[in-house]
Structures are given as structure tokens and as C-alpha cells.
Short mmCIF file of C-alpha atoms and ligand atoms in Angstrom, two decimals:
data_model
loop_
_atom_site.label_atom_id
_atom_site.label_comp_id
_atom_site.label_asym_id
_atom_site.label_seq_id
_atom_site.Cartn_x
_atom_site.Cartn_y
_atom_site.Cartn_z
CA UNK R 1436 23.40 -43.71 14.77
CA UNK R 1437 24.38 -46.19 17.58
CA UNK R 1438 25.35 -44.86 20.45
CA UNK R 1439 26.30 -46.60 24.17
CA UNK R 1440 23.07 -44.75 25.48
CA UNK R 1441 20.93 -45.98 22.54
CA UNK R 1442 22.14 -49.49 23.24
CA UNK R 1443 21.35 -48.93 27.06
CA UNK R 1444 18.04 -47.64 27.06
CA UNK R 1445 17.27 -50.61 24.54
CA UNK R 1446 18.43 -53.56 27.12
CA UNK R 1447 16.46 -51.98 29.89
CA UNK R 1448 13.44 -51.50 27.23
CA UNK R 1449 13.81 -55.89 26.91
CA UNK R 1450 14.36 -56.70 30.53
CA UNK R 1451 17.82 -56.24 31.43
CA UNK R 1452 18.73 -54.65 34.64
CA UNK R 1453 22.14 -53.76 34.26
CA UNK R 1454 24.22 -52.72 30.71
CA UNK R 1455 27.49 -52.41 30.41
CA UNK R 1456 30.44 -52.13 27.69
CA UNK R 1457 33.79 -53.39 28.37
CA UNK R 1458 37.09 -54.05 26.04
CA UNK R 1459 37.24 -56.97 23.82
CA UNK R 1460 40.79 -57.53 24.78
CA UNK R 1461 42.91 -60.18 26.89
CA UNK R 1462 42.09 -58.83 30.04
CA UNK R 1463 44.48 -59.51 32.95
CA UNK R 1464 41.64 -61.65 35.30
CA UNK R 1465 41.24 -64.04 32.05
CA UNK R 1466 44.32 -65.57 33.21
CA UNK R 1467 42.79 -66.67 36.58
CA UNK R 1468 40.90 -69.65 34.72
CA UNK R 1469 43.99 -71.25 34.11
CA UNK R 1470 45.46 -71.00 37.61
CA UNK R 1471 42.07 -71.81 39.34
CA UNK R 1472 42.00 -74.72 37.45
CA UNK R 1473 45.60 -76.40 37.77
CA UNK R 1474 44.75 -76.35 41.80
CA UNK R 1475 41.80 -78.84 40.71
CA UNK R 1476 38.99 -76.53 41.62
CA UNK R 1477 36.98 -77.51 39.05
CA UNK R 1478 36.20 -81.07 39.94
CA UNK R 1479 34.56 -83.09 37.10
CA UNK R 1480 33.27 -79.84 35.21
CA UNK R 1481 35.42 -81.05 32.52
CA UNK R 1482 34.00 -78.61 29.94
CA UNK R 1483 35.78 -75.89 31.88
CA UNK R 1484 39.00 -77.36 31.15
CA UNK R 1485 38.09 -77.70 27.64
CA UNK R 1486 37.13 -74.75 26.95
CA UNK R 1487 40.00 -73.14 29.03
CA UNK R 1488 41.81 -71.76 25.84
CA UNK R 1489 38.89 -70.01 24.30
CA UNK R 1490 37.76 -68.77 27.96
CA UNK R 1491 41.79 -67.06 27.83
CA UNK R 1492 40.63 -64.63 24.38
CA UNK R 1493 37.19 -63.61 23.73
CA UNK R 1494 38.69 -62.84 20.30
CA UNK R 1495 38.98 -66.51 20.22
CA UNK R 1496 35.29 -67.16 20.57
CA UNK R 1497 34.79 -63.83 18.38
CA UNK R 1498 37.54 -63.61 16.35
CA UNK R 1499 36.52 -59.31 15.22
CA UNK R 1500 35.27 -58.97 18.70
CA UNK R 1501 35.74 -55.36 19.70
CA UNK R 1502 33.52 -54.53 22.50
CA UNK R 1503 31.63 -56.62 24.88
CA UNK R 1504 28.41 -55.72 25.54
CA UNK R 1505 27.31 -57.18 29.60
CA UNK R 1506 24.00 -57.19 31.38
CA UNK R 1507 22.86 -57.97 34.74
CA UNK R 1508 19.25 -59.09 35.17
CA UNK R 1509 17.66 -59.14 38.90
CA UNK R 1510 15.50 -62.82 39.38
CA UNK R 1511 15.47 -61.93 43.02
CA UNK R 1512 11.46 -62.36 44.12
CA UNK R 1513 9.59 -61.81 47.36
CA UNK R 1514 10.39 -65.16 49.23
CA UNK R 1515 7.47 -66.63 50.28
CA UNK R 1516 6.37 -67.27 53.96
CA UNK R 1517 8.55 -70.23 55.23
CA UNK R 1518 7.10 -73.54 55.25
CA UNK R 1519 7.00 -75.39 59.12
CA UNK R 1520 9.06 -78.61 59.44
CA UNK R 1521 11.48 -80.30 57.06
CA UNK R 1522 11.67 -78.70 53.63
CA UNK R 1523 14.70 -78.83 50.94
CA UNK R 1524 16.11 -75.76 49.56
CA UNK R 1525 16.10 -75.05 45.90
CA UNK R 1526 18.20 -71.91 45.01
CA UNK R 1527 16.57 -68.79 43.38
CA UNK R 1528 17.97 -68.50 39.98
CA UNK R 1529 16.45 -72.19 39.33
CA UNK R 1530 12.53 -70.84 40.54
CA UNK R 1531 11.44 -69.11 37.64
CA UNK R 1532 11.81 -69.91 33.53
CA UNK R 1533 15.44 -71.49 32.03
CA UNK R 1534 17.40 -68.39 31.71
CA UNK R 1535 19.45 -69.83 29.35
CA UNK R 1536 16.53 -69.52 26.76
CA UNK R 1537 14.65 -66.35 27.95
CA UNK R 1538 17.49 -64.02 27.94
CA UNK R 1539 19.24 -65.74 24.82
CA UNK R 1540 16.07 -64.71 23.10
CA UNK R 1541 16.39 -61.25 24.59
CA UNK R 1542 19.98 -60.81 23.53
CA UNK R 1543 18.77 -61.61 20.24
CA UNK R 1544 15.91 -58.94 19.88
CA UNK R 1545 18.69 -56.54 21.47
CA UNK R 1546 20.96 -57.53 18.37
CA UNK R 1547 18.24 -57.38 16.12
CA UNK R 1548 17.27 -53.98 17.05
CA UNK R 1549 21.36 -52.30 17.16
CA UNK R 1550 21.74 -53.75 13.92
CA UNK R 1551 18.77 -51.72 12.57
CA UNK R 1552 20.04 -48.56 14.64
CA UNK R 1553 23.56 -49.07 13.20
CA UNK R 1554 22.58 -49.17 10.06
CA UNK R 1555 25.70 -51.14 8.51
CA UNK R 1556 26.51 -54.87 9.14
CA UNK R 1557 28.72 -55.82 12.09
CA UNK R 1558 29.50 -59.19 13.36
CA UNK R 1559 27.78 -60.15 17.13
CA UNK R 1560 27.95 -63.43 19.60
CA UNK R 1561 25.55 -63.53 22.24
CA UNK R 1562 26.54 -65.49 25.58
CA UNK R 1563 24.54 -66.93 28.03
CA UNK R 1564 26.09 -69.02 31.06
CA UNK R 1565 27.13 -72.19 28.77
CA UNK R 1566 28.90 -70.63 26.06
CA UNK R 1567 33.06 -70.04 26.32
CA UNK R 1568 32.83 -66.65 27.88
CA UNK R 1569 34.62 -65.74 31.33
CA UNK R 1570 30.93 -63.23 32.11
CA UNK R 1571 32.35 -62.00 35.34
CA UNK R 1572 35.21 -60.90 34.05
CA UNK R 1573 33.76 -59.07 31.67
CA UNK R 1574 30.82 -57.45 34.21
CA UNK R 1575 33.68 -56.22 36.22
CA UNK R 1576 35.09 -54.29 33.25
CA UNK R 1577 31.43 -53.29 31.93
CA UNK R 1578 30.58 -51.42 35.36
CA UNK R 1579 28.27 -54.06 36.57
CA UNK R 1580 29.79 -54.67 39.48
CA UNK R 1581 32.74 -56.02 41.59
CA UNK R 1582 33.50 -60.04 42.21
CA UNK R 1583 33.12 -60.51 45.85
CA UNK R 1584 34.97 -62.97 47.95
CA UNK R 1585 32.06 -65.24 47.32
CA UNK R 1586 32.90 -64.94 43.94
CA UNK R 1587 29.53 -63.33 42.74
CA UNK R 1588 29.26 -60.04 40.87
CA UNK R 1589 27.88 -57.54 43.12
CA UNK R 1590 26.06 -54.40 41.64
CA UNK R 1591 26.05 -51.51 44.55
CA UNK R 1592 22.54 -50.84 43.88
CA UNK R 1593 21.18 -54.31 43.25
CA UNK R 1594 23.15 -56.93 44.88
CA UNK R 1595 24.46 -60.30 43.33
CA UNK R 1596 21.47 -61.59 42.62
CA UNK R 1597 22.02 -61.46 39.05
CA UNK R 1598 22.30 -63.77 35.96
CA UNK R 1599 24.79 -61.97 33.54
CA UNK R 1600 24.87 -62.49 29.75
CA UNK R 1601 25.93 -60.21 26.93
CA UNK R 1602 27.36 -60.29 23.24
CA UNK R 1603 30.51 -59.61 21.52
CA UNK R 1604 30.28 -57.45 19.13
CA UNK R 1605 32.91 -56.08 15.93
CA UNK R 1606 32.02 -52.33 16.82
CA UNK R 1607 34.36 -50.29 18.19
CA UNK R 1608 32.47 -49.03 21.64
CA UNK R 1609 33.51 -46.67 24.50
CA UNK R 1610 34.03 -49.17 27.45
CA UNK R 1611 32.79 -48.13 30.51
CA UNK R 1612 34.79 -47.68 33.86
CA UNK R 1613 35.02 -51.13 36.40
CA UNK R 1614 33.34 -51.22 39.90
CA UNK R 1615 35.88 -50.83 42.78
CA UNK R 1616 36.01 -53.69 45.15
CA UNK R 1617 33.62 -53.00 48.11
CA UNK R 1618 34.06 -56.11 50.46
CA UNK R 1619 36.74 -54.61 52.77
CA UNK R 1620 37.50 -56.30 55.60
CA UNK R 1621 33.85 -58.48 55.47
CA UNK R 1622 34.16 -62.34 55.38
CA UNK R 1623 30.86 -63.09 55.78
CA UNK R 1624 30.76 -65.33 53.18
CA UNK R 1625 33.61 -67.46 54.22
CA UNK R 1626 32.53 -67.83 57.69
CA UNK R 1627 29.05 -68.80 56.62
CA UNK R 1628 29.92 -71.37 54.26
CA UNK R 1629 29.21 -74.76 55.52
CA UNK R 1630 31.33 -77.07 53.42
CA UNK R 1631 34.23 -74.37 53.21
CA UNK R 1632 34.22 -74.26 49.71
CA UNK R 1633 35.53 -70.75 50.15
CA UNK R 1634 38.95 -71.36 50.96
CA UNK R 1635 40.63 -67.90 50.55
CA UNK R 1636 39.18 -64.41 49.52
CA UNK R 1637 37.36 -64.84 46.09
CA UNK R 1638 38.76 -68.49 45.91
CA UNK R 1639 36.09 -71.15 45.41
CA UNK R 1640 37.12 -74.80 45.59
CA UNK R 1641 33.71 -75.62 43.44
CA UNK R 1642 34.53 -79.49 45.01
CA UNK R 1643 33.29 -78.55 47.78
CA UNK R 1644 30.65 -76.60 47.03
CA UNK R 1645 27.10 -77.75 47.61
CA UNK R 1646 26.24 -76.22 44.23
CA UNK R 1647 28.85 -77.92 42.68
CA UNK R 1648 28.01 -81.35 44.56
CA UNK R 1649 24.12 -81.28 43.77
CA UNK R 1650 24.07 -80.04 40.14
CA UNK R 1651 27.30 -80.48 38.40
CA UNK R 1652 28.45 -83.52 39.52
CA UNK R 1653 27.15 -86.81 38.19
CA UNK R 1654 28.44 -89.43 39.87
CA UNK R 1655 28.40 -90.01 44.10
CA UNK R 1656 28.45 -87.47 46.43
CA UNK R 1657 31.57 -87.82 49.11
CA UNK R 1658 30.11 -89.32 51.61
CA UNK R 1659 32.27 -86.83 53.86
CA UNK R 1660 30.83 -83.35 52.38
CA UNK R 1661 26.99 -85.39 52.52
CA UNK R 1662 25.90 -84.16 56.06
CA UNK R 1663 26.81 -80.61 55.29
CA UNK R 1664 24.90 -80.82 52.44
CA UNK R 1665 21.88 -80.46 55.14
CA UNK R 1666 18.60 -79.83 53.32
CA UNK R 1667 20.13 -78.23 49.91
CA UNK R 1668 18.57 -80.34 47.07
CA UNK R 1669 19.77 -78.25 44.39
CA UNK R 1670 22.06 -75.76 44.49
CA UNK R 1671 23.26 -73.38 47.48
CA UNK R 1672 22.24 -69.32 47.90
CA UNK R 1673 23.96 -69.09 51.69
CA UNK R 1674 27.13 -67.02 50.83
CA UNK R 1675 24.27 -64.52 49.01
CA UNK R 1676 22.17 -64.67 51.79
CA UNK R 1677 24.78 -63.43 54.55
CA UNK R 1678 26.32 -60.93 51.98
CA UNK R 1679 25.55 -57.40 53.20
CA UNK R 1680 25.64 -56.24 49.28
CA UNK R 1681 21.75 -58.29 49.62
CA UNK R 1682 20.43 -56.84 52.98
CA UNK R 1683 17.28 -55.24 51.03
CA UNK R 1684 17.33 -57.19 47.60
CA UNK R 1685 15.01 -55.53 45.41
CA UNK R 1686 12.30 -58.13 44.44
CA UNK R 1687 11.82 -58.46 40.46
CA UNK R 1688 8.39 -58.16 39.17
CA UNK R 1689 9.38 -59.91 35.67
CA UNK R 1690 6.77 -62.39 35.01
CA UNK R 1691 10.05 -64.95 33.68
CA UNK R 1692 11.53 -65.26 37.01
CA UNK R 1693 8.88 -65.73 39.76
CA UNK R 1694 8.59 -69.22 40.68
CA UNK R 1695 6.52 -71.15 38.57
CA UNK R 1696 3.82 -73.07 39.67
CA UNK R 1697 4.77 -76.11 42.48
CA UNK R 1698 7.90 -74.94 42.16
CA UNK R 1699 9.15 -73.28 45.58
CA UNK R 1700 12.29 -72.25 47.16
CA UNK R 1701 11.36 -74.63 49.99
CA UNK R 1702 9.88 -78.39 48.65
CA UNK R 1703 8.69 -81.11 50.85
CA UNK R 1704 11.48 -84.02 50.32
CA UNK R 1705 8.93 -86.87 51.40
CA UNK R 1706 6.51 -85.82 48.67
CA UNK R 1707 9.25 -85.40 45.99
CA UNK R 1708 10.48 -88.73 46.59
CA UNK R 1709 7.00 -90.40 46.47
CA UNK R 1710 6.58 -88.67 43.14
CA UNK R 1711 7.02 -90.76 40.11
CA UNK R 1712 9.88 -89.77 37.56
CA UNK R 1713 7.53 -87.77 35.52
CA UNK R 1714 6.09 -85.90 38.23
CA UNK R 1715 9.45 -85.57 39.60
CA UNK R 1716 10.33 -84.01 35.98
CA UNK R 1717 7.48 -81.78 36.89
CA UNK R 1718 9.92 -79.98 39.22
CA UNK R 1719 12.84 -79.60 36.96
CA UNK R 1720 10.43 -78.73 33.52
CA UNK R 1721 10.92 -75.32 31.69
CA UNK R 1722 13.29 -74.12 34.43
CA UNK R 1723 17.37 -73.88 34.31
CA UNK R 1724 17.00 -76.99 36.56
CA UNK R 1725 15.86 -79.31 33.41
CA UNK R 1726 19.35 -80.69 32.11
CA UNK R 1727 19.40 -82.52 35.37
CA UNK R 1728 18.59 -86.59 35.17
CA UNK R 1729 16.41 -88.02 38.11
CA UNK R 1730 18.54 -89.89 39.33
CA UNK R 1731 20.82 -86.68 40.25
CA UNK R 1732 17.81 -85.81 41.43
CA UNK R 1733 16.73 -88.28 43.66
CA UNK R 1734 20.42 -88.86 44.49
CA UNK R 1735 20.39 -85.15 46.21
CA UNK R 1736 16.60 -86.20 48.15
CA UNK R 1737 18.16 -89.24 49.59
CA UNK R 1738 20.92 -87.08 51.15
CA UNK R 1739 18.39 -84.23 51.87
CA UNK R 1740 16.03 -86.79 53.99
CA UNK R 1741 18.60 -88.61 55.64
CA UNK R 1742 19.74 -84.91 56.84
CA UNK R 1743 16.56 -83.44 57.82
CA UNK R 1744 14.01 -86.41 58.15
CA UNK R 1745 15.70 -89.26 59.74
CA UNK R 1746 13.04 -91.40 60.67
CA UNK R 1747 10.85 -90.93 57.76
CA UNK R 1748 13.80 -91.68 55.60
CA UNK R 1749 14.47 -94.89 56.65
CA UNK R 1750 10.77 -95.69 56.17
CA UNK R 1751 9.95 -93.99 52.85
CA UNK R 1752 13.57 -95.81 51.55
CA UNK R 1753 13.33 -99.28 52.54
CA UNK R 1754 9.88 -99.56 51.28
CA UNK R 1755 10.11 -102.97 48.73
CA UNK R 1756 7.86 -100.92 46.43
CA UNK R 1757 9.83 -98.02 45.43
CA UNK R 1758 12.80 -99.45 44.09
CA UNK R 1759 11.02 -101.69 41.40
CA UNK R 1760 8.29 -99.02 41.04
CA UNK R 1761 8.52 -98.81 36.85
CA UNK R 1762 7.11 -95.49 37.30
CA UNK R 1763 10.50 -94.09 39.75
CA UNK R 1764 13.18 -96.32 37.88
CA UNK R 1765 15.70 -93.75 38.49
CA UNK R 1766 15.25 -95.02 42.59
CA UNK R 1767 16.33 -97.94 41.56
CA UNK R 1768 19.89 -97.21 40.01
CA UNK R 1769 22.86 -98.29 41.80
CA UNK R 1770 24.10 -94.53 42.17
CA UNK R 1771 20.72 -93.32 43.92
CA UNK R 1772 20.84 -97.07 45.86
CA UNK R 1773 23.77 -96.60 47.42
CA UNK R 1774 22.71 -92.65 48.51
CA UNK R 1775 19.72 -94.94 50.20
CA UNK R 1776 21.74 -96.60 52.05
CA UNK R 1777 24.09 -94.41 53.33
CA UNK R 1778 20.65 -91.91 54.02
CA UNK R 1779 19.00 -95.22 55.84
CA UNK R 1780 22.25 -95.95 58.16
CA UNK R 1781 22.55 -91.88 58.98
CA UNK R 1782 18.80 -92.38 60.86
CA UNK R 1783 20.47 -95.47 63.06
CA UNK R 1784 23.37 -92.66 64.13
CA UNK R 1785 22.20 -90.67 67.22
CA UNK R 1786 21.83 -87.22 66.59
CA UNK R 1787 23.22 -84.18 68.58
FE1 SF4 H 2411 29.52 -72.34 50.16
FE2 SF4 H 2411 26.99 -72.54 49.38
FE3 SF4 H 2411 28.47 -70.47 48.59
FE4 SF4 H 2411 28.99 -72.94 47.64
S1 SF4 H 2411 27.13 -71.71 47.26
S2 SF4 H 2411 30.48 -71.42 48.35
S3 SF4 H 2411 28.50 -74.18 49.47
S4 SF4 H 2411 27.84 -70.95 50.72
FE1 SF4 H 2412 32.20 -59.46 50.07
FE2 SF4 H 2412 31.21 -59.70 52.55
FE3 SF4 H 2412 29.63 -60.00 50.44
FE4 SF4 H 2412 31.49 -61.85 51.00
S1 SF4 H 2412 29.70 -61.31 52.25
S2 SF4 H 2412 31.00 -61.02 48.99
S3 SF4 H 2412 33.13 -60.55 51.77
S4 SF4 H 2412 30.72 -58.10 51.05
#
């Protein structure tokens, strides 16, 4: 017999944090997509546009969908001691292994086992991160937690720092109640922001966010949103950081998400860049950070040293060998060239 409990106790047994059920129906926040995206929040993530239509039904991407089952899964660790002088940031979900592939494999042993529980055949779509699903949406109406003005899903008891992934299922399941909204009058996460991507409560303008900026978008970075990028090679945890929700995070002892070896939240930008590409692909291997190309990569160091290490910038970048080095090619493109350049000229400005 398969029962909500049965199915909770069995996530937890595989990793997951949080489990929750909500409706497989058109759920009034599924309409928000649409909106968000007409103001031209989205920026180049063109897959967001289309994939808009599915995002509107999860019926469409499960056509006998019934319930939605959610989970949260802590990758919060211990930070470690902070490193003296210039470092660049690297945001915590990208420290440990690709969560795309560890909990799609969980979802699937969680499938595996209902169906034996159940008994009778029933149809089930896992989703993790890339596939059509609006997740939050769906954590909000599973119990996991609320969407804060910074847009994250906060759980009362364990924060936001969460990666949520579930699977639609044809069974008929008794959906659990949503999380009220707990941020109140707090805007901490607007007033920290540096770019101010967060332009109204729970309104991101991903264009500029430095997430947005240093992972998802392939060509140039503005050269108006670069200095606010300040030492943030990929991706951006300050609106978690300041949230209250995260005061006392509790640390996650699952082997999959502490930071694998040489890979920290805090990196030295000088040694990165005098890395060849395949020990820069070092970095990125095994971890959700690997569908980036060097050049992205080195794109976001040239901006990161011209912020934080001025003078060693323009030295390390107007070397003659680095640019024809055949082990960095990806230095030599015109898109990480002209981040050179502009990284080169911001160590000739004064600085306050
Ligand atoms: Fe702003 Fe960083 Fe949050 Fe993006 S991730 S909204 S840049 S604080
Ligand atoms: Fe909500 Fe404050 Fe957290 Fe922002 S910082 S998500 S406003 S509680």
C-alpha cells in the first residue's frame, strides 16, 4: 500500500531533506512565467521562453499527472576559514557533485521503490532544474516552503539553501498544505543586492543579476553591471547570505555536496587564469558548473581581477604569452579579449 508517509520516509531514507505533495493542477502562480517574462526579465535564457507553454500545465509535461511529488535537499556545508587577500566567489550549490545527475538518480531509486510499494503501474516524470517544470511553484504548494522576496524557497526549519526536484506522478495523492509567507516587512535582500536585480518584492530582473551575468549569459557582460560584479566568478549567494531565514544554516554532512577537492567557495583569480584550459576544466569537472565553456569562464576572471586585483591584472593580461598560449586558447577569443581590455583600462582608473 502507498501511502504519503511511506513515500516520505523513503525520500529522507535516499537523501532528500524535504518531501512534499502538491496538486497536479494549473495552479494560479504558473501564470507568473508569462508576465515575468513579457517585462524581459529573462534576458537571453531563451529556453525559458520556449518552454513557457509547458512551464503554464504540468499536465502538459505529464499529460496523467495527478500529484506532484517535491523535495528540498540542504547542500549548505561548513564554510571554510576565509582566505586573506583577493579571492573570487563561487556560489555553494556549484561546490559539491552536479546535482542535476545525483538527485536525478535519486528520484529514480525513489520511483523505483513506490512503484514496488504500489504494487500496480502508474505513470511518473522526474524533474530536476532543466526540465519544463515551474519547482517553486510547486514547493510552495508541497509545504516546502514560502518564495521569499529574493525569490528563493525558504523552509522555516532549514533555510533556502536548497536544490528542489520532484516527479509527477498519475496517482491520485493527498496534497499537503502551502507555507505562509514569512518575510514581513524584511527587505534585506533588496537592500543588499548590488546590481539591483531585485527590483520589487519577489521580482527578479535575472539581467541584472550577477548569477544571471556570469553563468547564463554567453555573450559580453555590460560593461555597466561589470564593476558590481566585484569578485563573483560564478554565480551570486548575497541575497541568501543577508536572509534571516539562513542565520544558523544547518551544515549538510552528505558526502555529494561538500566541496570537492580544489574546488572552494573562495579561488585565487591569478592562479585560475594562469591555469591552462584543462586545468581550468579542472574547476568546472563533475560539478553543476561543467556546461560552462572557458571562455565564459575566463570571461568572468578578467572582470573578477580587474575588480579585485588591479595591478596584477594588467600584468598577468598583457603578458604576449597568454593569448597565443595553445594550451589557454579560450584567452585568446575575441569575447574574453575584449573583457581584457576593458579589465586592463579599469587598473589605469584611480580607485576610491
Ligand atoms: Fe542580487 Fe546576487 Fe541575489 Fe542576483 S543572486 S538577486 S545579484 S544578490
Ligand atoms: Fe524575505 Fe527578508 Fe529573506 Fe528577503 S531577506 S527573502 S525579505 S526574509
Amino acid at each position: 500500500m502507498l501511502t504519503v508517509d511511506a513515500i516520505k520516509t523513503q525520500a529522507r531514507a535516499l537523501g532528500f531533506d524535504l518531501c512534499g505533495i502538491a496538486p497536479a493542477v494549473a495552479l494560479p502562480e504558473l501564470t507568473h512565467l508569462r508576465q515575468w517574462l513579457d517585462r524581459g526579465y529573462a534576458g537571453d535564457m531563451v529556453y525559458l521562453h520556449k518552454s513557457a507553454d509547458t512551464r503554464a500545465d504540468i499536465r502538459n509535461f505529464l499529460p496523467t499527472a495527478r500529484s506532484v511529488i517535491v523535495t528540498g535537499t540542504v547542500y549548505y556545508t561548513e564554510p571554510p576559514e576565509p582566505v586573506d587577500g583577493p579571492h573570487a566567489h563561487i556560489a555553494r550549490y556549484a561546490l559539491g557533485e552536479d546535482y542535476h545527475l545525483v538527485l536525478a538518480e535519486r528520484l529514480e531509486t525513489l520511483v523505483a521503490s513506490l512503484r514496488e510499494m504500489h504494487g500496480q503501474p502508474f505513470d511518473a516524470a522526474i524533474f530536476v532544474d532543466k526540465h519544463h517544470v515551474q519547482e517553486r511553484v510547486f514547493a510552495k504548494h508541497a509545504g516546502i516552503g514560502w518564495v521569499g522576496k529574493n525569490t528563493c524557497v525558504i523552509n522555516p526549519q532549514l533555510g533556502s539553501w536548497l536544490f528542489l526536484a520532484g516527479v509527477a506522478v498519475s496517482l491520485d495523492l493527498p496534497a499537503d498544505q502551502p507555507v505562509a509567507d514569512h518575510c514581513g516587512a524584511c527587505t534585506l535582500c533588496i537592500d543588499s543586492c548590488p546590481t539591483g536585480a531585485l527590483v520589487d518584492d519577489y521580482q527578479l530582473d535575472a539581467t541584472k543579476c550577477i548569477s544571471y551575468l556570469t553563468i547564463e549569459l554567453d555573450s559580453a557582460i555590460p560593461e555597466a553591471q561589470r564593476a558590481s560584479i566585484g569578485d563573483h566568478l560564478y554565480g551570486c549567494d548575497i541575497c541568501q547570505d543577508v536572509c534571516p531565514w539562513n542565520l544558523t544554516p544547518l551544515a549538510t554532512l552528505d558526502p555529494a555536496w561538500q566541496p570537492r577537492a580544489g574546488r572552494r567557495q573562495q579561488v585565487d583569480p591569478a592562479e585560475l587564469w594562469s591555469r591552462s584550459d584543462f586545468e581550468l576544466h579542472g574547476l568546472v569537472e563533475g560539478s553543476a558548473m561543467v556546461h560552462t565553456t572557458m571562455s565564459r569562464l575566463r570571461r568572468n576572471l578578467a572582470v573578477v581581477l580587474g575588480n579585485t586585483q588591479p595591478d596584477i591584472a594588467a600584468d598577468l593580461l598583457s603578458r604576449d604569452v597568454w593569448p597565443t598560449r595553445r594550451s589557454a586558447l579560450s584567452a585568446a577569443t575575441p569575447l574574453v579579449q575584449e573583457h581584457v581590455r576593458w579589465a586592463m583600462a579599469e587598473s589605469r582608473e584611480p580607485k576610491a
